[in-house]
Coordinates of C-alpha atoms in Angstrom, one line a residue:
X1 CA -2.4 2.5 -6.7
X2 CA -0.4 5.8 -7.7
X3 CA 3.0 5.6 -8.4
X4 CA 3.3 6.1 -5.0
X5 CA 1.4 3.5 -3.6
X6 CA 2.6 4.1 0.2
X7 CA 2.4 0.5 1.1
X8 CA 2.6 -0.1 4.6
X9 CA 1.6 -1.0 7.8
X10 CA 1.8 0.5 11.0
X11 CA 1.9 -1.7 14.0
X12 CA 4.9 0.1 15.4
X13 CA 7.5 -2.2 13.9
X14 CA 8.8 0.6 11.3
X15 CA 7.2 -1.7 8.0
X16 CA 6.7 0.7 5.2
X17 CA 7.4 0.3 1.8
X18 CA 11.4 0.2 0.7
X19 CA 12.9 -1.1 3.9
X20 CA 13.4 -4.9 5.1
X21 CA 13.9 -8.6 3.0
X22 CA 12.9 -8.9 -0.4
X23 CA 9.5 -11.0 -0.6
X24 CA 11.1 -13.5 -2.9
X25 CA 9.0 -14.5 -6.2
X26 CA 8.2 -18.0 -7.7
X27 CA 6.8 -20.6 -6.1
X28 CA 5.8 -18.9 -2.7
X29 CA 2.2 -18.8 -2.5
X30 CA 1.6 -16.4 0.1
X31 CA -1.6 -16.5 2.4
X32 CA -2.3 -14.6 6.1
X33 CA -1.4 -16.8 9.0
X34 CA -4.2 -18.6 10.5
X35 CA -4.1 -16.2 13.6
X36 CA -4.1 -13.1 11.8
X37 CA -7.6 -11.7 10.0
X38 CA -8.2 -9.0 7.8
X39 CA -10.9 -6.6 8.6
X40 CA -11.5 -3.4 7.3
X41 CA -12.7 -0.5 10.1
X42 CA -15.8 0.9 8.2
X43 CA -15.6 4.2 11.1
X44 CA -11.9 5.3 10.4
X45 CA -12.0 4.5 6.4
X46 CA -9.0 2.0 6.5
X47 CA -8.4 -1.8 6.5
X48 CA -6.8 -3.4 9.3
X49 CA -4.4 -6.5 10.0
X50 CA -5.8 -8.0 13.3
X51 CA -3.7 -10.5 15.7
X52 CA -3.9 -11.6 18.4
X53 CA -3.3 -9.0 21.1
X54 CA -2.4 -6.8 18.8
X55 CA -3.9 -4.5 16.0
X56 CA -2.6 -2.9 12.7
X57 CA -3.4 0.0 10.9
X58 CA -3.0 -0.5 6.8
X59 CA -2.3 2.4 5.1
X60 CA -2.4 2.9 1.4
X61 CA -3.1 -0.3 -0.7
X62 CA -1.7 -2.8 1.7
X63 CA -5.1 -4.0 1.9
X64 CA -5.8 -4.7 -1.5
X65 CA -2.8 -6.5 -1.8
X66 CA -2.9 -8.5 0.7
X67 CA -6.5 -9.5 -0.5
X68 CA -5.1 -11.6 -3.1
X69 CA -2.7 -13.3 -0.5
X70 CA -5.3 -16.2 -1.1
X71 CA -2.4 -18.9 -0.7
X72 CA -3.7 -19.2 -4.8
X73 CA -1.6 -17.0 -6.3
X74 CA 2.3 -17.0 -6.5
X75 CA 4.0 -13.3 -5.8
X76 CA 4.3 -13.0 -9.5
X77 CA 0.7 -13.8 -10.3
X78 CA 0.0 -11.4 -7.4
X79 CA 2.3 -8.5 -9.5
X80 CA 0.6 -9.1 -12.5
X81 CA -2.9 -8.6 -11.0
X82 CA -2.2 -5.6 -9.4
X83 CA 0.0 -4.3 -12.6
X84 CA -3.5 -5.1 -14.7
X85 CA -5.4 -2.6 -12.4
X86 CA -3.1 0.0 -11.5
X87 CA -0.8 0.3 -14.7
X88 CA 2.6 2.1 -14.4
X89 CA 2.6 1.9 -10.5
X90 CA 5.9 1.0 -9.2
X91 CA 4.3 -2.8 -8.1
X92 CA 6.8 -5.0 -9.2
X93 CA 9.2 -3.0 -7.1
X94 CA 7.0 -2.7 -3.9
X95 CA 4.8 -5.2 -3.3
X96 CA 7.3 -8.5 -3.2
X97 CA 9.0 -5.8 -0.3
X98 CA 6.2 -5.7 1.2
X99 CA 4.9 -9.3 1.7
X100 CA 8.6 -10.4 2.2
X101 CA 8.5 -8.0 5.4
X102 CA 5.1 -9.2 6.3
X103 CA 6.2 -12.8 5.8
X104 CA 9.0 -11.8 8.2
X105 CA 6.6 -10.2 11.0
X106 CA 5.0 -14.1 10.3
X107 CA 1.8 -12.6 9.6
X108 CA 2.1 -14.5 5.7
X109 CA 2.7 -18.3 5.4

């Protein structure tokens, strides 16, 4: 993660990172809907949210994030993870964005 990270996904609902709900911290524990997989496309290089009838492209880290949406962690302990590996990214900033827009498409419970 740079300190641009360029979260976001592209399913043609304008997500991207800096725009939409806050994620909300504390308690939520989020974890992908039951109907919504994450695969990553070995051919084009890039990880993938897949739905049903529907398929979206992950660009940047959005992938590794949402790898530790394991319904385990809390946004904060998901922060601090990604903080411990990518030091001085903008995380804190981005990624509870991020999954609060996600959790708002319904693809995070």
């Amino acid at each position: 993660m740079s300190a641009d990270s360029g979260l976001s996904a592209d399913s043609g609902s304008g997500l991207s990172a800096g725009s939409g709900p806050g994620g909300g911290s504390g308690t939520w524990r989020p974890a992908l809907h039951r109907s919504v997989m994450l695969r990553h496309d070995h051919v084009r290089g890039t990880d993938l949210l897949v739905l049903p009838e529907r398929v979206v492209v992950l660009h940047g880290n959005a992938g590794s994030v949402l790898r530790l949406c394991d319904g385990a962690r809390d946004v904060d302990g998901i922060v601090a993870a990604l903080q411990a590996r990518h030091p001085g990214a903008p995380v804190a900033e981005e990624v509870p964005d991020f999954l609060g827009r996600l959790r708002a498409e319904g693809w995070l419970t």
